[in-house]
């Protein structure tokens, strides 16, 4: 097996050649962490870190399209992020909106379908409108489904799912004894999608941070010290190679034999 040190010496094309196309993850989720630290290390305003992070996002989306990964879910703004300074929150949400407007024509041309997951409550009206317009523009695309988690929290998602199920029970559309894992999954923001195969977290933080709590029960985790603005296609390839070396047992026998 090629060591991590040896992998670091390989070119992007050599890394790509190492991947088994038949064992690519169907769904990759990413906690994009480190924008603020990246900016502080360079003596730059925090917003510059978020802007640099948006360039990393573009590279990963391009890599997923290129490699044929069908679903990518990005944690862009959590329910906890509202606790940050108001000016930073306002600037970050504005940056998300501007970036969507700038990128959506190219995303559409490349067959990327954009979908928002999370709550729209409290979000600026212009951002909600931009999200809806982008979803409508790209709704028929099938090359890549890009889920953008904005104002998203795993606990909040579960609470909203429970409320929805409770309303159906109250109206007689559902019986309490009908509730099982499939019913709960059907009321989540990711309804109809396979659970993530791989969760990448940048910035060397070993936390889930309230992200996809239900969906990542058997997801493979990959944590890298690389801050999100420095994450690129090469880093993404290294994460995929690591994933393909894992034995996925799902609580039982091995589903993949590590090389």
Coordinates of C-alpha atoms in Angstrom, one line a residue:
X1 CA 0.0 0.0 0.0
X2 CA 1.3 3.5 -0.9
X3 CA 2.0 5.5 2.2
X4 CA 0.6 8.9 2.9
X5 CA 4.1 10.4 2.4
X6 CA 4.3 8.8 -1.0
X7 CA 0.9 9.9 -1.9
X8 CA 1.9 13.5 -1.1
X9 CA 4.6 13.3 -3.7
X10 CA 2.3 12.2 -6.5
X11 CA 0.7 14.6 -9.1
X12 CA -3.0 15.2 -9.3
X13 CA -3.2 13.0 -12.4
X14 CA -1.4 10.2 -10.7
X15 CA -3.7 10.4 -7.7
X16 CA -6.7 10.3 -10.0
X17 CA -5.4 7.2 -11.7
X18 CA -5.3 5.4 -8.3
X19 CA -9.1 5.7 -7.8
X20 CA -11.4 2.8 -8.6
X21 CA -14.3 4.3 -10.5
X22 CA -16.5 1.4 -9.4
X23 CA -16.0 2.2 -5.7
X24 CA -16.5 6.0 -5.7
X25 CA -18.8 7.3 -3.0
X26 CA -22.3 8.1 -4.1
X27 CA -22.7 10.9 -1.6
X28 CA -20.0 13.1 -0.1
X29 CA -20.7 15.6 2.7
X30 CA -18.3 18.3 3.8
X31 CA -18.0 20.4 6.9
X32 CA -16.1 23.4 5.4
X33 CA -14.1 24.6 8.5
X34 CA -11.3 27.0 8.8
X35 CA -12.2 30.2 6.9
X36 CA -11.8 32.4 9.9
X37 CA -8.6 30.8 11.1
X38 CA -7.2 31.1 7.6
X39 CA -7.9 34.8 7.5
X40 CA -6.5 35.4 11.0
X41 CA -3.3 33.6 10.3
X42 CA -2.8 36.1 7.4
X43 CA -3.9 39.2 9.2
X44 CA -6.8 39.5 6.9
X45 CA -10.5 40.5 7.6
X46 CA -12.7 37.4 8.3
X47 CA -14.7 38.0 5.1
X48 CA -11.5 37.4 3.1
X49 CA -11.4 33.9 4.6
X50 CA -14.9 33.2 3.5
X51 CA -14.2 34.5 0.0
X52 CA -11.2 32.3 -0.2
X53 CA -13.4 29.4 1.0
X54 CA -15.8 30.0 -1.9
X55 CA -13.0 29.3 -4.3
X56 CA -12.3 26.0 -2.6
X57 CA -16.0 25.1 -2.9
X58 CA -15.8 25.7 -6.7
X59 CA -12.9 23.3 -7.0
X60 CA -14.7 20.5 -5.1
X61 CA -17.9 20.9 -7.1
X62 CA -15.8 20.7 -10.3
X63 CA -14.0 17.6 -9.0
X64 CA -17.3 15.9 -8.3
X65 CA -18.6 16.6 -11.8
X66 CA -15.3 15.3 -13.3
X67 CA -15.2 12.2 -11.2
X68 CA -18.9 11.3 -11.5
X69 CA -19.8 11.6 -7.8
X70 CA -23.6 12.2 -8.0
X71 CA -24.3 13.9 -4.6
X72 CA -22.4 16.6 -2.7
X73 CA -23.7 18.2 0.5
X74 CA -21.9 21.3 1.8
X75 CA -22.3 22.8 5.3
X76 CA -22.4 26.5 4.4
X77 CA -24.2 28.1 7.4
X78 CA -25.3 26.4 10.6
X79 CA -28.1 27.3 13.0
X80 CA -25.3 28.0 15.5
X81 CA -23.6 30.5 13.2
X82 CA -26.2 33.1 14.1
X83 CA -24.2 33.5 17.4
X84 CA -21.4 35.2 15.5
X85 CA -21.1 39.0 15.3
X86 CA -24.1 40.4 13.3
X87 CA -21.9 42.1 10.7
X88 CA -20.0 38.9 10.0
X89 CA -23.3 36.9 9.7
X90 CA -24.7 39.6 7.3
X91 CA -21.6 39.6 5.2
X92 CA -21.4 35.8 5.0
X93 CA -25.1 35.4 4.0
X94 CA -24.6 38.1 1.4
X95 CA -21.5 36.4 0.1
X96 CA -23.4 33.1 -0.3
X97 CA -26.1 35.0 -2.2
X98 CA -23.6 36.8 -4.5
X99 CA -21.7 33.6 -5.1
X100 CA -24.8 31.7 -6.1
X101 CA -25.9 34.4 -8.5
X102 CA -22.4 34.4 -10.0
X103 CA -22.0 30.7 -10.3
X104 CA -25.4 29.4 -11.2
X105 CA -25.3 29.8 -14.9
X106 CA -22.1 27.7 -15.1
X107 CA -23.5 25.2 -12.6
X108 CA -26.6 24.9 -14.8
X109 CA -24.4 24.4 -17.9
X110 CA -22.5 21.6 -16.2
X111 CA -25.6 19.7 -15.2
X112 CA -25.5 20.6 -11.5
X113 CA -28.8 20.7 -9.7
X114 CA -28.7 23.0 -6.6
X115 CA -30.9 22.3 -3.6
X116 CA -31.2 24.1 -0.3
X117 CA -31.5 22.1 2.9
X118 CA -32.2 23.7 6.2
X119 CA -34.7 26.3 7.4
X120 CA -35.5 29.5 5.5
X121 CA -36.7 31.1 8.8
X122 CA -34.7 34.2 9.6
X123 CA -32.8 34.3 6.3
X124 CA -32.8 37.5 4.2
X125 CA -35.6 37.6 1.7
X126 CA -33.2 38.2 -1.2
X127 CA -31.2 35.1 -0.3
X128 CA -34.4 32.9 0.0
X129 CA -35.4 34.3 -3.4
X130 CA -32.0 33.5 -4.9
X131 CA -32.1 30.0 -3.6
X132 CA -35.6 29.4 -5.0
X133 CA -34.6 30.9 -8.4
X134 CA -31.4 28.7 -8.5
X135 CA -33.4 25.6 -7.5
X136 CA -35.9 26.2 -10.3
X137 CA -33.2 27.0 -12.9
X138 CA -31.3 23.8 -12.2
X139 CA -34.2 21.4 -11.2
X140 CA -33.9 19.2 -14.3
X141 CA -30.1 18.7 -14.1
X142 CA -28.8 15.2 -13.2
X143 CA -25.0 15.3 -13.3
X144 CA -24.5 16.3 -9.7
X145 CA -27.0 17.2 -6.9
X146 CA -25.4 20.0 -4.9
X147 CA -27.1 20.3 -1.5
X148 CA -26.3 23.6 0.2
X149 CA -27.0 23.5 3.9
X150 CA -27.8 27.1 5.0
X151 CA -29.4 27.8 8.4
X152 CA -29.1 24.1 8.9
X153 CA -28.7 22.1 12.1
X154 CA -29.2 18.4 12.6
X155 CA -31.2 18.8 15.8
X156 CA -33.4 21.5 14.2
X157 CA -34.0 19.1 11.2
X158 CA -35.1 16.3 13.5
X159 CA -37.4 18.7 15.4
X160 CA -39.0 19.8 12.1
X161 CA -39.4 16.2 11.1
X162 CA -41.1 15.3 14.4
X163 CA -43.5 18.3 14.0
X164 CA -44.4 17.2 10.5
X165 CA -45.0 13.6 11.6
X166 CA -47.1 14.7 14.6
X167 CA -49.3 16.8 12.4
X168 CA -49.9 13.8 10.1
X169 CA -50.9 11.7 13.2
X170 CA -53.2 14.5 14.4
X171 CA -54.9 14.7 11.0
X172 CA -55.2 10.9 10.8
X173 CA -52.8 10.5 7.8
X174 CA -50.4 8.5 10.0
X175 CA -50.7 6.1 12.9
X176 CA -48.1 6.1 15.7
X177 CA -47.4 2.4 15.2
X178 CA -46.5 3.2 11.5
X179 CA -43.4 5.2 12.6
X180 CA -40.1 3.5 11.7
X181 CA -36.7 4.6 10.4
X182 CA -38.1 5.0 6.9
X183 CA -40.9 7.3 8.0
X184 CA -38.4 9.5 9.9
X185 CA -36.0 9.6 6.9
X186 CA -38.9 10.6 4.6
X187 CA -39.5 13.7 6.7
X188 CA -35.9 14.9 6.7
X189 CA -34.4 17.5 4.3
X190 CA -32.5 14.7 2.6
X191 CA -35.7 12.8 1.8
X192 CA -35.1 10.4 -1.1
X193 CA -31.3 10.6 -1.0
X194 CA -28.8 7.9 0.1
X195 CA -27.0 8.7 3.3
X196 CA -23.5 10.1 2.9
X197 CA -20.8 7.5 2.3
X198 CA -18.0 10.0 3.2
X199 CA -18.0 13.0 5.5
X200 CA -14.9 15.3 5.2
X201 CA -14.1 17.9 7.8
X202 CA -11.3 20.4 7.2
X203 CA -9.5 22.4 9.9
X204 CA -8.5 19.4 12.1
X205 CA -11.6 19.6 14.3
X206 CA -12.9 16.2 15.4
X207 CA -16.5 17.2 15.8
X208 CA -19.8 16.6 13.9
X209 CA -21.0 20.1 14.8
X210 CA -24.7 19.2 14.5
X211 CA -24.4 18.2 10.8
X212 CA -26.6 15.4 9.3
X213 CA -27.0 13.7 12.7
X214 CA -29.4 11.0 11.5
X215 CA -27.9 10.5 8.1
X216 CA -24.2 9.8 9.1
X217 CA -24.9 6.8 11.3
X218 CA -22.5 4.6 9.2
X219 CA -20.7 7.3 7.2
X220 CA -16.9 7.1 6.9
X221 CA -15.2 10.2 8.5
X222 CA -12.1 11.9 7.1
X223 CA -10.5 14.8 9.0
X224 CA -7.7 16.9 7.6
X225 CA -5.7 19.7 9.2
X226 CA -6.0 21.6 5.9
X227 CA -8.1 24.8 6.4
X228 CA -11.0 25.0 3.9
X229 CA -9.6 27.9 1.8
X230 CA -6.5 25.7 1.1
X231 CA -8.6 22.6 0.3
X232 CA -8.4 21.8 -3.4
X233 CA -8.9 19.0 -5.9
X234 CA -5.7 17.3 -4.8
X235 CA -6.8 17.3 -1.2
X236 CA -10.2 15.9 -2.3
X237 CA -8.5 13.1 -4.2
X238 CA -6.5 12.2 -1.1
X239 CA -9.7 11.9 0.8
X240 CA -11.3 9.7 -1.8
X241 CA -8.2 7.4 -1.8
X242 CA -8.4 7.1 1.9
X243 CA -12.1 6.3 1.7
X244 CA -11.5 3.5 -0.8
X245 CA -9.0 1.9 1.6
X246 CA -11.7 1.6 4.3
X247 CA -13.6 -1.6 5.2
X248 CA -17.3 -0.7 5.5
X249 CA -19.1 -3.1 7.7
X250 CA -22.3 -1.3 8.7
X251 CA -22.3 -3.3 11.9
X252 CA -21.9 -6.6 10.1
X253 CA -19.5 -8.2 7.6
X254 CA -17.1 -6.2 5.5
X255 CA -18.7 -4.6 2.4
X256 CA -15.3 -3.5 0.9
X257 CA -12.0 -5.2 1.3
X258 CA -9.2 -2.7 1.9
X259 CA -6.3 -2.8 -0.5

